[in-house]
Amino acid sequence: MKQYLVIGLGRFGRSVAKTLYESNQEVMAVDVSEDLVQDMINDYKVENAMVLDGTDLTSLQEIGAQNFDTAFVCMRNLESSILTTLNLRELGISKIIAKAGSREHGKVLEKIGASKIVYPEEYMGRRIAQLVMEPNMIEHLRFSSDFLLAEIKAPNLFWNKTLIQLNVRNKYNANIVGIRKANDVFYPNPAAETLIEKGDILVVITDSKTARTLESLGE
């Protein structure tokens, strides 16, 4: 099992740590704020959390940060974010995912060794706009300008039919790679006999035009 280190427990960091923990991953969450660390433990968002300053190389070494497979730098402060990323690179962590508040911030983090830069506010703004324009579809990953992975609310004409009956691949040029049921249970790689029900969310790989066609079918 991979080990994840999350540094910075603001809203974004808490969300990252909680998601990893709920996915049964080994995660260590740290922050300079004792209150934030205690909140994580009290709310059962993670099992392992401690007060620690990511800008202090010695402290990172003492907790064995060098042994983690991936580190998330989720700090709001620009200087702290940069120093922490530098420390993690010095410790030899190959995969560092860093939060940036601006493109300029992101460029600096990238130049000093961050593997991936994320812009939470930009992403959320884009996602909210998409939800307003396309309430039945959430785009998750775009492989190219015209090929994407998206969640689409199952149209009513799909209800009470199996995947083999719908023949989505041939009729719509789309592949259903997962189904999220109304009770939030997720079924990856659903069998051909899987029944589509009202309230299902379909995880689809297809082209942009087809995704919008499926989304427009609505309920």
XYZ file of C-alpha atoms in Angstrom:
219
model
C 0.000 0.000 0.000
C 1.265 3.446 -0.897
C 1.875 6.057 1.762
C 0.717 9.665 1.441
C 1.884 12.749 3.297
C -0.445 15.756 3.392
C 1.109 19.019 4.566
C -1.278 21.871 5.325
C -4.755 21.247 6.711
C -6.774 24.100 5.319
C -9.965 23.273 3.436
C -8.116 21.760 0.476
C -5.647 19.761 2.561
C -8.393 18.401 4.817
C -10.339 17.265 1.765
C -7.297 15.510 0.286
C -6.431 13.751 3.551
C -10.030 12.729 4.239
C -10.480 11.314 0.725
C -7.284 9.277 0.975
C -8.217 7.976 4.423
C -11.734 7.008 3.362
C -10.188 5.138 0.428
C -8.268 2.989 2.945
C -4.902 4.524 2.098
C -2.104 5.158 4.573
C -2.026 8.896 5.136
C -0.177 11.196 7.500
C -1.640 14.690 7.866
C 0.423 17.527 9.342
C 0.033 21.233 10.008
C 1.626 23.910 12.174
C -1.768 24.539 13.794
C -2.523 22.315 16.765
C -6.224 23.163 16.479
C -6.435 21.997 12.862
C -4.586 18.783 13.652
C -6.839 18.078 16.632
C -9.941 18.718 14.536
C -8.783 16.123 12.006
C -8.372 13.541 14.744
C -11.563 14.420 16.618
C -13.684 14.234 13.470
C -12.136 10.867 12.490
C -10.968 12.300 9.159
C -7.589 10.575 9.563
C -5.924 8.312 12.108
C -2.425 9.790 11.883
C -2.031 13.538 12.266
C 0.546 15.667 14.026
C 1.706 19.219 14.557
C 4.676 19.830 12.297
C 6.234 22.653 10.274
C 6.865 21.546 6.700
C 9.447 24.269 6.227
C 11.644 22.565 8.830
C 13.719 19.915 7.053
C 14.790 18.236 10.296
C 11.186 17.776 11.413
C 10.295 16.165 8.101
C 13.247 13.803 8.401
C 12.240 12.836 11.940
C 8.787 11.649 10.820
C 10.345 9.740 7.901
C 8.905 11.964 5.188
C 11.482 10.516 2.803
C 9.669 7.167 2.983
C 6.356 8.460 1.642
C 5.444 7.691 -1.965
C 3.558 10.944 -2.557
C 3.432 14.266 -0.753
C 0.718 16.911 -1.060
C 1.756 20.484 -0.328
C -1.510 22.233 0.517
C -0.287 25.399 2.190
C -1.795 28.799 1.540
C 1.321 30.833 2.338
C 3.561 31.274 -0.718
C 6.898 31.179 1.123
C 5.934 28.153 3.247
C 4.703 26.310 0.158
C 7.968 26.901 -1.688
C 10.240 25.998 1.247
C 8.257 22.843 1.966
C 8.437 21.735 -1.662
C 12.202 22.313 -1.669
C 12.558 20.228 1.500
C 10.558 17.365 0.040
C 12.676 17.386 -3.100
C 15.841 17.344 -0.977
C 14.496 14.301 0.851
C 14.065 12.533 -2.476
C 10.287 12.330 -2.706
C 9.679 11.902 -6.409
C 5.961 12.728 -6.523
C 5.025 16.088 -5.042
C 1.572 17.504 -5.749
C 1.427 21.173 -4.805
C -1.474 23.583 -4.478
C -0.989 27.008 -6.053
C -3.019 30.158 -5.614
C -1.924 31.714 -8.889
C -0.183 30.835 -12.145
C 2.945 32.656 -10.981
C 2.972 30.606 -7.778
C 2.509 27.456 -9.830
C 5.424 28.263 -12.145
C 7.758 28.669 -9.177
C 6.641 25.388 -7.627
C 7.087 23.605 -10.932
C 10.604 24.980 -11.395
C 11.740 23.864 -7.937
C 10.554 20.309 -8.431
C 6.815 19.863 -7.858
C 5.526 16.997 -10.023
C 2.032 18.397 -10.468
C 0.440 21.763 -9.748
C -3.240 22.076 -8.868
C -5.339 25.225 -8.807
C -8.352 24.444 -6.552
C -10.151 27.774 -6.940
C -9.765 27.743 -10.711
C -10.960 24.143 -10.874
C -13.989 24.790 -8.678
C -14.932 27.869 -10.661
C -14.822 25.880 -13.887
C -16.747 22.997 -12.363
C -19.506 25.232 -10.975
C -19.889 26.902 -14.368
C -20.141 23.486 -16.022
C -22.796 22.388 -13.521
C -24.864 25.458 -14.346
C -24.518 24.973 -18.099
C -24.723 21.163 -18.050
C -26.490 20.081 -14.821
C -26.537 16.397 -15.817
C -22.820 16.090 -16.615
C -19.583 16.535 -14.692
C -16.376 16.336 -16.688
C -13.530 14.695 -14.769
C -10.689 14.145 -17.206
C -10.083 15.383 -20.749
C -7.670 13.150 -22.650
C -7.595 15.444 -25.674
C -9.561 18.344 -27.139
C -12.357 15.945 -28.083
C -12.079 12.905 -25.771
C -13.099 12.848 -22.130
C -14.157 10.954 -19.018
C -17.369 12.291 -17.495
C -20.154 11.489 -15.052
C -23.587 11.720 -16.668
C -26.956 11.371 -15.009
C -28.674 8.328 -16.514
C -31.355 9.546 -18.983
C -34.881 8.280 -18.318
C -34.866 6.310 -21.571
C -32.046 4.202 -20.060
C -34.009 3.322 -16.916
C -34.874 -0.341 -16.291
C -32.726 -1.514 -19.182
C -29.490 -3.470 -19.102
C -26.275 -2.323 -20.730
C -26.580 -5.029 -23.358
C -30.108 -3.857 -24.201
C -28.981 -0.247 -24.481
C -25.998 -1.136 -26.700
C -24.468 2.230 -25.771
C -21.118 1.549 -27.422
C -22.597 1.034 -30.882
C -25.537 3.448 -30.630
C -23.725 6.355 -28.977
C -20.002 5.644 -29.480
C -19.528 5.645 -25.703
C -18.143 3.230 -23.123
C -19.743 3.020 -19.664
C -16.817 2.186 -17.358
C -18.624 2.613 -14.035
C -22.003 3.176 -12.419
C -22.681 5.041 -9.177
C -25.966 4.011 -7.600
C -28.300 6.279 -5.636
C -26.973 4.801 -2.370
C -23.479 6.005 -3.440
C -22.205 2.465 -4.106
C -19.866 2.456 -7.095
C -19.635 -0.437 -9.574
C -16.528 -0.336 -11.810
C -16.513 -2.169 -15.156
C -20.228 -3.099 -14.981
C -21.320 -6.356 -16.621
C -23.500 -6.351 -19.733
C -26.452 -7.557 -17.633
C -26.231 -4.595 -15.239
C -29.562 -2.790 -14.939
C -29.645 0.997 -15.207
C -32.010 2.556 -12.660
C -33.420 5.984 -11.933
C -30.831 8.078 -10.076
C -27.821 6.207 -11.469
C -24.735 8.180 -12.450
C -22.895 6.760 -15.457
C -19.128 7.137 -15.739
C -18.557 7.388 -19.467
C -15.577 7.625 -21.799
C -16.547 9.224 -25.095
C -16.127 12.252 -27.332
C -17.371 15.720 -26.387
C -20.274 15.699 -28.850
C -21.613 12.358 -27.613
C -21.227 13.399 -23.976
C -23.359 16.458 -24.603
C -25.902 14.370 -26.507
C -26.268 11.988 -23.559
C -26.398 14.916 -21.136
C -29.126 16.632 -23.153
C -31.348 13.548 -22.994
C -31.777 14.391 -19.294
C -34.649 12.919 -17.354
